[in-house]
mmCIF file of N, CA, C and O in Angstrom:
data_model
loop_
_atom_site.group_PDB
_atom_site.id
_atom_site.type_symbol
_atom_site.label_atom_id
_atom_site.label_comp_id
_atom_site.label_asym_id
_atom_site.label_seq_id
_atom_site.Cartn_x
_atom_site.Cartn_y
_atom_site.Cartn_z
ATOM 1 N N GLY A 1 -18.297 2.052 -2.733
ATOM 2 C CA GLY A 1 -18.909 2.744 -1.655
ATOM 3 C C GLY A 1 -19.560 1.809 -0.673
ATOM 4 O O GLY A 1 -19.421 0.599 -0.744
ATOM 5 N N ALA A 2 -20.320 2.356 0.228
ATOM 6 C CA ALA A 2 -20.984 1.582 1.268
ATOM 7 C C ALA A 2 -21.988 0.599 0.685
ATOM 8 O O ALA A 2 -22.295 -0.421 1.293
ATOM 9 N N ASP A 3 -22.499 0.881 -0.510
ATOM 10 C CA ASP A 3 -23.479 -0.007 -1.133
ATOM 11 C C ASP A 3 -22.827 -1.105 -1.981
ATOM 12 O O ASP A 3 -23.496 -1.863 -2.644
ATOM 13 N N GLY A 4 -21.490 -1.190 -1.932
ATOM 14 C CA GLY A 4 -20.775 -2.229 -2.671
ATOM 15 C C GLY A 4 -20.416 -1.862 -4.092
ATOM 16 O O GLY A 4 -19.781 -2.631 -4.799
ATOM 17 N N LYS A 5 -20.796 -0.672 -4.529
ATOM 18 C CA LYS A 5 -20.463 -0.246 -5.889
ATOM 19 C C LYS A 5 -19.047 0.287 -5.943
ATOM 20 O O LYS A 5 -18.532 0.822 -4.951
ATOM 21 N N LYS A 6 -18.425 0.139 -7.103
ATOM 22 C CA LYS A 6 -17.073 0.672 -7.278
ATOM 23 C C LYS A 6 -17.075 2.191 -7.132
ATOM 24 O O LYS A 6 -18.015 2.865 -7.556
ATOM 25 N N VAL A 7 -15.989 2.696 -6.548
ATOM 26 C CA VAL A 7 -15.825 4.126 -6.369
ATOM 27 C C VAL A 7 -14.586 4.546 -7.151
ATOM 28 O O VAL A 7 -13.541 3.901 -7.054
ATOM 29 N N PRO A 8 -14.672 5.602 -7.941
ATOM 30 C CA PRO A 8 -13.477 6.069 -8.667
ATOM 31 C C PRO A 8 -12.359 6.396 -7.685
ATOM 32 O O PRO A 8 -12.611 6.963 -6.606
ATOM 33 N N ASN A 9 -11.140 6.006 -8.003
ATOM 34 C CA ASN A 9 -9.998 6.217 -7.120
ATOM 35 C C ASN A 9 -9.823 7.680 -6.730
ATOM 36 O O ASN A 9 -9.322 7.989 -5.663
ATOM 37 N N ALA A 10 -10.225 8.586 -7.604
ATOM 38 C CA ALA A 10 -10.095 10.017 -7.321
ATOM 39 C C ALA A 10 -10.938 10.426 -6.108
ATOM 40 O O ALA A 10 -10.693 11.461 -5.511
ATOM 41 N N GLN A 11 -11.939 9.615 -5.735
ATOM 42 C CA GLN A 11 -12.807 9.928 -4.609
ATOM 43 C C GLN A 11 -12.328 9.277 -3.306
ATOM 44 O O GLN A 11 -12.974 9.430 -2.277
ATOM 45 N N VAL A 12 -11.225 8.544 -3.357
ATOM 46 C CA VAL A 12 -10.714 7.833 -2.178
ATOM 47 C C VAL A 12 -9.456 8.527 -1.656
ATOM 48 O O VAL A 12 -8.583 8.901 -2.445
ATOM 49 N N ILE A 13 -9.380 8.695 -0.358
ATOM 50 C CA ILE A 13 -8.147 9.202 0.269
ATOM 51 C C ILE A 13 -7.527 8.009 0.996
ATOM 52 O O ILE A 13 -8.140 7.421 1.890
ATOM 53 N N TRP A 14 -6.321 7.640 0.602
ATOM 54 C CA TRP A 14 -5.615 6.500 1.184
ATOM 55 C C TRP A 14 -4.604 6.958 2.210
ATOM 56 O O TRP A 14 -3.983 7.994 2.075
ATOM 57 N N SER A 15 -4.399 6.116 3.247
ATOM 58 C CA SER A 15 -3.328 6.391 4.213
ATOM 59 C C SER A 15 -2.793 5.081 4.768
ATOM 60 O O SER A 15 -3.503 4.071 4.815
ATOM 61 N N CYS A 16 -1.536 5.125 5.173
ATOM 62 C CA CYS A 16 -0.877 4.005 5.810
ATOM 63 C C CYS A 16 -0.164 4.562 7.029
ATOM 64 O O CYS A 16 0.666 5.465 6.910
ATOM 65 N N THR A 17 -0.499 4.056 8.221
ATOM 66 C CA THR A 17 0.003 4.671 9.443
ATOM 67 C C THR A 17 1.266 4.027 9.993
ATOM 68 O O THR A 17 1.774 4.448 11.021
ATOM 69 N N ASP A 18 1.779 3.009 9.329
ATOM 70 C CA ASP A 18 2.973 2.327 9.828
ATOM 71 C C ASP A 18 4.152 2.567 8.901
ATOM 72 O O ASP A 18 3.991 2.957 7.750
ATOM 73 N N THR A 19 5.357 2.329 9.408
ATOM 74 C CA THR A 19 6.557 2.594 8.610
ATOM 75 C C THR A 19 6.979 1.391 7.767
ATOM 76 O O THR A 19 7.936 1.476 7.026
ATOM 77 N N SER A 20 6.262 0.271 7.864
ATOM 78 C CA SER A 20 6.638 -0.907 7.087
ATOM 79 C C SER A 20 6.178 -0.827 5.641
ATOM 80 O O SER A 20 6.598 -1.621 4.807
ATOM 81 N N ALA A 21 5.331 0.168 5.335
ATOM 82 C CA ALA A 21 4.840 0.318 3.954
ATOM 83 C C ALA A 21 4.330 1.749 3.761
ATOM 84 O O ALA A 21 4.130 2.473 4.714
ATOM 85 N N TRP A 22 4.145 2.122 2.518
ATOM 86 C CA TRP A 22 3.493 3.396 2.211
ATOM 87 C C TRP A 22 2.520 3.135 1.078
ATOM 88 O O TRP A 22 2.641 2.172 0.341
ATOM 89 N N ILE A 23 1.530 3.995 0.977
ATOM 90 C CA ILE A 23 0.501 3.836 -0.054
ATOM 91 C C ILE A 23 0.360 5.150 -0.797
ATOM 92 O O ILE A 23 0.383 6.221 -0.199
ATOM 93 N N ASP A 24 0.268 5.067 -2.114
ATOM 94 C CA ASP A 24 0.094 6.309 -2.886
ATOM 95 C C ASP A 24 -1.406 6.567 -3.044
ATOM 96 O O ASP A 24 -2.240 5.761 -2.651
ATOM 97 N N GLN A 25 -1.761 7.693 -3.598
ATOM 98 C CA GLN A 25 -3.159 8.074 -3.730
ATOM 99 C C GLN A 25 -3.880 7.333 -4.848
ATOM 100 O O GLN A 25 -5.068 7.517 -5.038
ATOM 101 N N GLY A 26 -3.165 6.437 -5.510
ATOM 102 C CA GLY A 26 -3.799 5.522 -6.456
ATOM 103 C C GLY A 26 -4.157 4.194 -5.791
ATOM 104 O O GLY A 26 -4.699 3.308 -6.425
ATOM 105 N N GLY A 27 -3.806 4.059 -4.485
ATOM 106 C CA GLY A 27 -4.102 2.842 -3.752
ATOM 107 C C GLY A 27 -3.038 1.769 -3.878
ATOM 108 O O GLY A 27 -3.249 0.643 -3.457
ATOM 109 N N ARG A 28 -1.871 2.107 -4.421
ATOM 110 C CA ARG A 28 -0.794 1.134 -4.595
ATOM 111 C C ARG A 28 0.058 1.101 -3.323
ATOM 112 O O ARG A 28 0.644 2.107 -2.955
ATOM 113 N N LEU A 29 0.140 -0.072 -2.701
ATOM 114 C CA LEU A 29 0.892 -0.254 -1.463
ATOM 115 C C LEU A 29 2.305 -0.735 -1.801
ATOM 116 O O LEU A 29 2.470 -1.634 -2.611
ATOM 117 N N LYS A 30 3.315 -0.106 -1.188
ATOM 118 C CA LYS A 30 4.713 -0.505 -1.420
ATOM 119 C C LYS A 30 5.347 -0.869 -0.099
ATOM 120 O O LYS A 30 5.308 -0.104 0.860
ATOM 121 N N ALA A 31 5.937 -2.070 -0.047
ATOM 122 C CA ALA A 31 6.630 -2.529 1.154
ATOM 123 C C ALA A 31 7.930 -1.748 1.352
ATOM 124 O O ALA A 31 8.654 -1.509 0.399
ATOM 125 N N VAL A 32 8.187 -1.338 2.574
ATOM 126 C CA VAL A 32 9.429 -0.658 2.927
ATOM 127 C C VAL A 32 10.258 -1.573 3.828
ATOM 128 O O VAL A 32 11.474 -1.665 3.719
ATOM 129 N N ASP A 33 9.574 -2.298 4.717
ATOM 130 C CA ASP A 33 10.228 -3.186 5.673
ATOM 131 C C ASP A 33 9.196 -4.230 6.068
ATOM 132 O O ASP A 33 8.000 -4.056 5.814
ATOM 133 N N GLY A 34 9.621 -5.311 6.666
ATOM 134 C CA GLY A 34 8.690 -6.329 7.132
ATOM 135 C C GLY A 34 7.929 -5.843 8.363
ATOM 136 O O GLY A 34 8.361 -4.932 9.058
ATOM 137 N N GLY A 35 6.789 -6.431 8.602
ATOM 138 C CA GLY A 35 5.974 -6.067 9.756
ATOM 139 C C GLY A 35 4.504 -6.060 9.416
ATOM 140 O O GLY A 35 4.042 -6.813 8.572
ATOM 141 N N ARG A 36 3.770 -5.190 10.052
ATOM 142 C CA ARG A 36 2.341 -5.048 9.785
ATOM 143 C C ARG A 36 2.046 -3.589 9.451
ATOM 144 O O ARG A 36 2.679 -2.708 9.993
ATOM 145 N N ALA A 37 1.087 -3.380 8.575
ATOM 146 C CA ALA A 37 0.720 -2.034 8.194
ATOM 147 C C ALA A 37 -0.788 -1.876 8.290
ATOM 148 O O ALA A 37 -1.536 -2.765 7.903
ATOM 149 N N LYS A 38 -1.232 -0.749 8.835
ATOM 150 C CA LYS A 38 -2.661 -0.406 8.861
ATOM 151 C C LYS A 38 -2.921 0.533 7.700
ATOM 152 O O LYS A 38 -2.370 1.628 7.635
ATOM 153 N N VAL A 39 -3.768 0.089 6.794
ATOM 154 C CA VAL A 39 -4.113 0.863 5.606
ATOM 155 C C VAL A 39 -5.556 1.299 5.727
ATOM 156 O O VAL A 39 -6.435 0.485 6.047
ATOM 157 N N SER A 40 -5.797 2.575 5.490
ATOM 158 C CA SER A 40 -7.143 3.111 5.582
ATOM 159 C C SER A 40 -7.554 3.760 4.262
ATOM 160 O O SER A 40 -6.730 4.329 3.559
ATOM 161 N N ALA A 41 -8.852 3.646 3.971
ATOM 162 C CA ALA A 41 -9.446 4.321 2.828
ATOM 163 C C ALA A 41 -10.616 5.158 3.345
ATOM 164 O O ALA A 41 -11.471 4.652 4.072
ATOM 165 N N PHE A 42 -10.634 6.422 2.971
ATOM 166 C CA PHE A 42 -11.695 7.339 3.359
ATOM 167 C C PHE A 42 -12.491 7.685 2.112
ATOM 168 O O PHE A 42 -11.926 8.199 1.146
ATOM 169 N N VAL A 43 -13.785 7.390 2.122
ATOM 170 C CA VAL A 43 -14.622 7.706 0.975
ATOM 171 C C VAL A 43 -16.054 7.956 1.455
ATOM 172 O O VAL A 43 -16.568 7.235 2.322
ATOM 173 N N ASP A 44 -16.648 8.991 0.934
ATOM 174 C CA ASP A 44 -18.046 9.342 1.246
ATOM 175 C C ASP A 44 -18.306 9.386 2.751
ATOM 176 O O ASP A 44 -19.334 8.918 3.228
ATOM 177 N N GLY A 45 -17.370 9.936 3.521
ATOM 178 C CA GLY A 45 -17.566 10.088 4.961
ATOM 179 C C GLY A 45 -17.328 8.825 5.776
ATOM 180 O O GLY A 45 -17.570 8.803 6.974
ATOM 181 N N THR A 46 -16.864 7.760 5.130
ATOM 182 C CA THR A 46 -16.627 6.494 5.811
ATOM 183 C C THR A 46 -15.147 6.135 5.726
ATOM 184 O O THR A 46 -14.526 6.303 4.690
ATOM 185 N N ILE A 47 -14.609 5.638 6.839
ATOM 186 C CA ILE A 47 -13.230 5.174 6.869
ATOM 187 C C ILE A 47 -13.235 3.649 7.065
ATOM 188 O O ILE A 47 -13.897 3.150 7.974
ATOM 189 N N VAL A 48 -12.519 2.956 6.198
ATOM 190 C CA VAL A 48 -12.345 1.519 6.335
ATOM 191 C C VAL A 48 -10.848 1.276 6.544
ATOM 192 O O VAL A 48 -10.028 1.774 5.791
ATOM 193 N N THR A 49 -10.506 0.526 7.607
ATOM 194 C CA THR A 49 -9.108 0.249 7.923
ATOM 195 C C THR A 49 -8.885 -1.258 7.976
ATOM 196 O O THR A 49 -9.705 -1.986 8.552
ATOM 197 N N VAL A 50 -7.793 -1.711 7.379
ATOM 198 C CA VAL A 50 -7.398 -3.114 7.460
ATOM 199 C C VAL A 50 -5.941 -3.174 7.894
ATOM 200 O O VAL A 50 -5.168 -2.249 7.648
ATOM 201 N N GLU A 51 -5.567 -4.260 8.535
ATOM 202 C CA GLU A 51 -4.183 -4.489 8.905
ATOM 203 C C GLU A 51 -3.637 -5.581 7.985
ATOM 204 O O GLU A 51 -4.275 -6.621 7.798
ATOM 205 N N ILE A 52 -2.480 -5.311 7.417
ATOM 206 C CA ILE A 52 -1.890 -6.196 6.407
ATOM 207 C C ILE A 52 -0.505 -6.613 6.858
ATOM 208 O O ILE A 52 0.293 -5.778 7.323
ATOM 209 N N ALA A 53 -0.185 -7.915 6.713
ATOM 210 C CA ALA A 53 1.161 -8.410 6.994
ATOM 211 C C ALA A 53 2.052 -8.034 5.813
ATOM 212 O O ALA A 53 1.698 -8.265 4.664
ATOM 213 N N ILE A 54 3.212 -7.452 6.113
ATOM 214 C CA ILE A 54 4.159 -7.027 5.090
ATOM 215 C C ILE A 54 5.401 -7.920 5.200
ATOM 216 O O ILE A 54 6.023 -7.992 6.259
ATOM 217 N N ASN A 55 5.756 -8.579 4.107
ATOM 218 C CA ASN A 55 6.931 -9.437 4.105
ATOM 219 C C ASN A 55 8.226 -8.670 3.926
ATOM 220 O O ASN A 55 9.289 -9.188 4.151
ATOM 221 N N GLY A 56 8.141 -7.436 3.490
ATOM 222 C CA GLY A 56 9.327 -6.621 3.224
ATOM 223 C C GLY A 56 9.528 -6.472 1.744
ATOM 224 O O GLY A 56 8.936 -7.192 0.940
ATOM 225 N N PRO A 57 10.357 -5.522 1.361
ATOM 226 C CA PRO A 57 10.582 -5.273 -0.062
ATOM 227 C C PRO A 57 11.370 -6.429 -0.687
ATOM 228 O O PRO A 57 12.133 -7.112 -0.015
ATOM 229 N N LYS A 58 11.165 -6.602 -1.981
ATOM 230 C CA LYS A 58 11.956 -7.593 -2.704
ATOM 231 C C LYS A 58 13.377 -7.057 -2.844
ATOM 232 O O LYS A 58 13.576 -5.891 -3.176
ATOM 233 N N LYS A 59 14.314 -7.887 -2.587
ATOM 234 C CA LYS A 59 15.707 -7.487 -2.702
ATOM 235 C C LYS A 59 16.170 -7.781 -4.122
ATOM 236 O O LYS A 59 15.785 -8.795 -4.703
ATOM 237 N N PRO A 60 17.008 -6.906 -4.694
ATOM 238 C CA PRO A 60 17.490 -7.179 -6.050
ATOM 239 C C PRO A 60 18.318 -8.455 -6.083
ATOM 240 O O PRO A 60 19.045 -8.756 -5.135
ATOM 241 N N ILE A 61 18.172 -9.187 -7.143
ATOM 242 C CA ILE A 61 18.951 -10.416 -7.309
ATOM 243 C C ILE A 61 20.165 -10.099 -8.153
ATOM 244 O O ILE A 61 20.056 -9.576 -9.257
ATOM 245 N N LYS A 62 21.352 -10.398 -7.614
ATOM 246 C CA LYS A 62 22.585 -10.140 -8.337
ATOM 247 C C LYS A 62 23.001 -11.428 -9.031
ATOM 248 O O LYS A 62 23.150 -12.463 -8.408
ATOM 249 N N THR A 63 23.146 -11.339 -10.324
ATOM 250 C CA THR A 63 23.597 -12.500 -11.090
ATOM 251 C C THR A 63 25.026 -12.263 -11.552
ATOM 252 O O THR A 63 25.504 -11.129 -11.557
ATOM 253 N N GLU A 64 25.669 -13.330 -11.926
ATOM 254 C CA GLU A 64 27.054 -13.191 -12.376
ATOM 255 C C GLU A 64 27.121 -12.238 -13.553
ATOM 256 O O GLU A 64 26.338 -12.321 -14.504
ATOM 257 N N GLY A 65 28.006 -11.287 -13.471
ATOM 258 C CA GLY A 65 28.156 -10.306 -14.536
ATOM 259 C C GLY A 65 27.255 -9.092 -14.353
ATOM 260 O O GLY A 65 27.329 -8.142 -15.086
ATOM 261 N N SER A 66 26.375 -9.158 -13.347
ATOM 262 C CA SER A 66 25.468 -8.031 -13.093
ATOM 263 C C SER A 66 26.159 -6.957 -12.292
ATOM 264 O O SER A 66 26.962 -7.219 -11.421
ATOM 265 N N THR A 67 25.821 -5.715 -12.585
ATOM 266 C CA THR A 67 26.370 -4.590 -11.822
ATOM 267 C C THR A 67 25.467 -4.207 -10.672
ATOM 268 O O THR A 67 25.783 -3.345 -9.900
ATOM 269 N N GLY A 68 24.261 -4.853 -10.613
ATOM 270 C CA GLY A 68 23.329 -4.540 -9.523
ATOM 271 C C GLY A 68 22.494 -3.322 -9.794
ATOM 272 O O GLY A 68 21.784 -2.835 -8.954
ATOM 273 N N HIS A 69 22.541 -2.758 -11.001
ATOM 274 C CA HIS A 69 21.732 -1.582 -11.334
ATOM 275 C C HIS A 69 20.520 -1.992 -12.110
ATOM 276 O O HIS A 69 20.440 -2.818 -12.876
#
C-alpha cells in the first residue's frame, strides 16, 4: 500500500493498456509483441502506473527431431 506494506493480490486491480503485453489479475505480465507497455495497479484508491520495455514473447526453439509441440 501507500505506506510501503505488502498488499494481498486480491486487493489489487491490474491493467495493461498496450497490445504488446497483457497482465492477469495475479499481476503476471505476459509479452505478446515487442514494444512498450503501460501497466497500472489500483489499490486503496491509488493508481500506480509504470511503463515497461517488452522484448517480445520467447519463440519456441526447434531442435532436430522436434515436432515443435
